[in-house]
Short mmCIF file of C-alpha atoms in Angstrom, two decimals:
data_model
loop_
_atom_site.label_atom_id
_atom_site.label_comp_id
_atom_site.label_asym_id
_atom_site.label_seq_id
_atom_site.Cartn_x
_atom_site.Cartn_y
_atom_site.Cartn_z
CA MET A 1 -27.24 -43.34 -45.40
CA VAL A 2 -29.21 -41.04 -43.33
CA GLU A 3 -31.67 -44.41 -43.14
CA ALA A 4 -28.19 -46.18 -41.92
CA LEU A 5 -27.76 -44.11 -39.16
CA TYR A 6 -31.05 -44.35 -38.38
CA VAL A 7 -30.88 -48.18 -38.25
CA ALA A 8 -27.78 -48.26 -36.75
CA ALA A 9 -28.67 -46.20 -33.74
CA GLY A 10 -32.13 -48.37 -33.31
CA PHE A 11 -29.97 -51.07 -32.64
CA GLY A 12 -27.95 -48.81 -30.42
CA GLN A 13 -30.73 -48.06 -28.13
CA VAL A 14 -31.66 -51.91 -27.57
CA ILE A 15 -28.09 -52.86 -27.00
CA ALA A 16 -27.92 -49.79 -23.83
CA THR A 17 -31.09 -50.51 -22.91
CA ARG A 18 -30.56 -54.02 -22.30
CA ALA A 19 -27.28 -54.42 -21.63
CA SER A 20 -24.76 -51.96 -22.12
CA ILE A 21 -22.71 -49.69 -24.20
CA SER A 22 -19.60 -48.54 -21.54
CA GLY A 23 -16.71 -50.44 -21.16
CA ALA A 24 -16.96 -49.54 -17.34
CA GLU A 25 -19.92 -51.77 -16.71
CA GLY A 26 -20.10 -54.45 -19.71
CA GLY A 27 -15.98 -54.50 -21.16
CA CYS A 28 -14.97 -54.04 -24.46
CA GLN A 29 -17.68 -56.20 -25.58
CA ALA A 30 -19.85 -53.15 -24.75
CA GLU A 31 -18.55 -50.77 -26.63
CA VAL A 32 -16.32 -51.95 -29.11
CA GLY A 33 -18.79 -55.21 -30.03
CA SER A 34 -22.03 -52.81 -29.34
CA ALA A 35 -20.48 -50.79 -32.54
CA SER A 36 -19.76 -53.17 -34.35
CA GLY A 37 -23.28 -54.99 -33.86
CA MET A 38 -24.58 -52.01 -35.08
CA ALA A 39 -22.48 -51.12 -37.74
CA ALA A 40 -23.20 -54.92 -39.48
CA ALA A 41 -27.07 -54.18 -38.70
CA ALA A 42 -26.37 -50.76 -40.55
CA LEU A 43 -24.22 -52.53 -43.50
CA VAL A 44 -27.04 -55.41 -44.36
CA HIS A 45 -29.55 -52.24 -44.58
CA VAL A 46 -27.55 -50.50 -46.62
CA MET A 47 -26.50 -53.15 -49.06
CA GLY A 48 -30.33 -54.10 -49.09
CA GLY A 49 -31.01 -56.56 -46.70
CA THR A 50 -34.11 -57.04 -44.64
CA PRO A 51 -34.58 -56.84 -41.07
CA GLY A 52 -34.22 -59.72 -40.23
CA GLN A 53 -31.09 -60.04 -41.63
CA MET A 54 -30.05 -56.90 -39.88
CA ALA A 55 -30.48 -58.50 -36.78
CA HIS A 56 -28.49 -61.64 -37.29
CA ALA A 57 -25.87 -59.60 -38.55
CA CYS A 58 -26.00 -57.62 -35.15
CA ALA A 59 -26.42 -60.99 -33.00
CA MET A 60 -23.18 -62.40 -34.66
CA ALA A 61 -21.27 -59.44 -34.10
CA LEU A 62 -22.01 -59.50 -30.56
CA SER A 63 -21.54 -63.03 -30.07
CA ASN A 64 -18.13 -62.64 -32.12
CA THR A 65 -16.66 -60.50 -29.64
CA LEU A 66 -18.97 -62.09 -26.38
CA GLY A 67 -16.41 -61.57 -23.30
CA LEU A 68 -13.80 -59.21 -24.58
CA VAL A 69 -12.28 -57.43 -21.83
CA CYS A 70 -11.44 -53.53 -21.12
CA ASP A 71 -8.04 -53.34 -20.47
CA PRO A 72 -6.57 -50.25 -21.39
CA VAL A 73 -2.81 -49.83 -20.93
CA ALA A 74 -2.30 -46.96 -18.67
CA GLY A 75 -5.97 -46.58 -18.44
CA LEU A 76 -5.79 -44.74 -21.94
CA VAL A 77 -7.80 -45.56 -24.51
CA GLU A 78 -5.40 -46.43 -26.80
CA VAL A 79 -3.68 -49.65 -26.46
CA PRO A 80 -5.21 -51.90 -27.07
CA CYS A 81 -8.45 -49.98 -27.65
CA VAL A 82 -7.04 -48.88 -31.94
CA ASN A 83 -6.63 -51.99 -32.49
CA ARG A 84 -9.91 -53.40 -31.06
CA ASN A 85 -11.69 -50.96 -32.90
CA VAL A 86 -10.43 -51.91 -36.14
CA MET A 87 -10.93 -55.51 -35.28
CA GLY A 88 -14.53 -54.37 -34.73
CA ALA A 89 -15.06 -52.74 -37.78
CA VAL A 90 -13.94 -55.67 -39.74
CA ASN A 91 -15.76 -58.10 -37.79
CA ALA A 92 -19.41 -56.29 -38.64
CA LEU A 93 -18.46 -56.31 -42.31
CA SER A 94 -18.09 -59.72 -41.65
CA CYS A 95 -21.26 -60.45 -40.03
CA ALA A 96 -23.45 -58.04 -42.47
CA GLU A 97 -21.96 -60.01 -45.27
CA MET A 98 -22.18 -63.92 -43.68
CA ALA A 99 -26.08 -62.60 -43.28
CA LEU A 100 -26.57 -61.22 -46.67
CA SER A 101 -25.71 -64.66 -47.69
CA GLY A 102 -28.15 -66.59 -45.78
CA VAL A 103 -26.24 -67.21 -42.56
CA GLU A 104 -28.53 -66.66 -39.63
CA SER A 105 -27.50 -66.45 -35.62
CA ALA A 106 -28.08 -69.57 -33.76
CA ILE A 107 -29.14 -67.54 -31.17
CA PRO A 108 -31.74 -64.25 -31.65
CA CYS A 109 -30.54 -61.34 -31.10
CA ASP A 110 -32.31 -60.04 -27.72
CA GLU A 111 -30.89 -63.24 -26.04
CA VAL A 112 -27.31 -62.27 -27.54
CA ILE A 113 -27.74 -58.94 -25.71
CA ASP A 114 -28.79 -60.68 -22.82
CA ALA A 115 -26.16 -62.73 -22.66
CA MET A 116 -23.64 -60.26 -23.20
CA ARG A 117 -24.92 -58.11 -19.93
CA ALA A 118 -24.86 -61.42 -18.13
CA VAL A 119 -21.10 -61.87 -19.38
CA GLY A 120 -20.29 -58.13 -18.94
CA ASP A 121 -22.18 -58.41 -15.30
CA ALA A 122 -19.30 -60.99 -14.15
CA LEU A 123 -16.16 -59.56 -15.63
CA PRO A 124 -14.43 -58.71 -12.41
CA ALA A 125 -13.88 -54.89 -11.88
CA SER A 126 -9.61 -54.96 -12.94
CA LEU A 127 -11.28 -56.36 -16.51
CA ARG A 128 -14.04 -52.84 -16.72
CA GLU A 129 -11.64 -49.98 -17.77
CA THR A 130 -9.73 -49.74 -14.90
CA GLY A 131 -6.17 -50.02 -16.74
CA SER A 132 -5.84 -53.21 -13.64
CA GLY A 133 -6.26 -55.90 -15.51
CA GLY A 134 -5.65 -57.95 -18.83
CA LEU A 135 -3.15 -55.70 -21.16
CA ALA A 136 -2.53 -52.91 -18.56
CA ALA A 137 -1.33 -55.57 -15.50
CA THR A 138 0.96 -57.24 -18.16
CA PRO A 139 4.94 -56.15 -17.52
CA THR A 140 4.82 -53.57 -20.18
CA GLY A 141 1.74 -52.51 -19.51
CA ARG A 142 2.65 -51.19 -16.26
CA ARG A 143 5.90 -50.05 -17.61
CA LEU A 144 4.36 -48.19 -20.13
CA ALA A 145 1.91 -46.38 -18.09
CA GLU A 146 5.12 -45.25 -15.33
CA ARG A 147 6.21 -43.59 -18.67
CA LEU A 148 3.38 -41.31 -18.76
#
């Protein structure tokens, strides 16, 4: 298990260096996506996979969350964040299983990370943890914010 944590940390360090793990900088793809990719790689390790399979699992998990915006209702890390973290966990497990079954990412992990950086840089500020766009800007999102 300790080795799996090192695997996750290693992939996380590469992501943080090449892109971001911050929603304020790269949207939810940088938070949930990065965590999902890190978990996918760690799961592959736990299940006896190879380093190449770990990279494919991470790349697929990141690809699946590419473009995910950060739009917390009322600026709180609750809605939709909790549900998105569940989605990220399921995504990690699915991508680990796919990698172990021989499915490979068409785009190498480093390039997916670079693409995540480019997408995050292209996101408007309203979709990067400001609580001013996306679900936070809906009528219900605004009403919830007013009640707090």
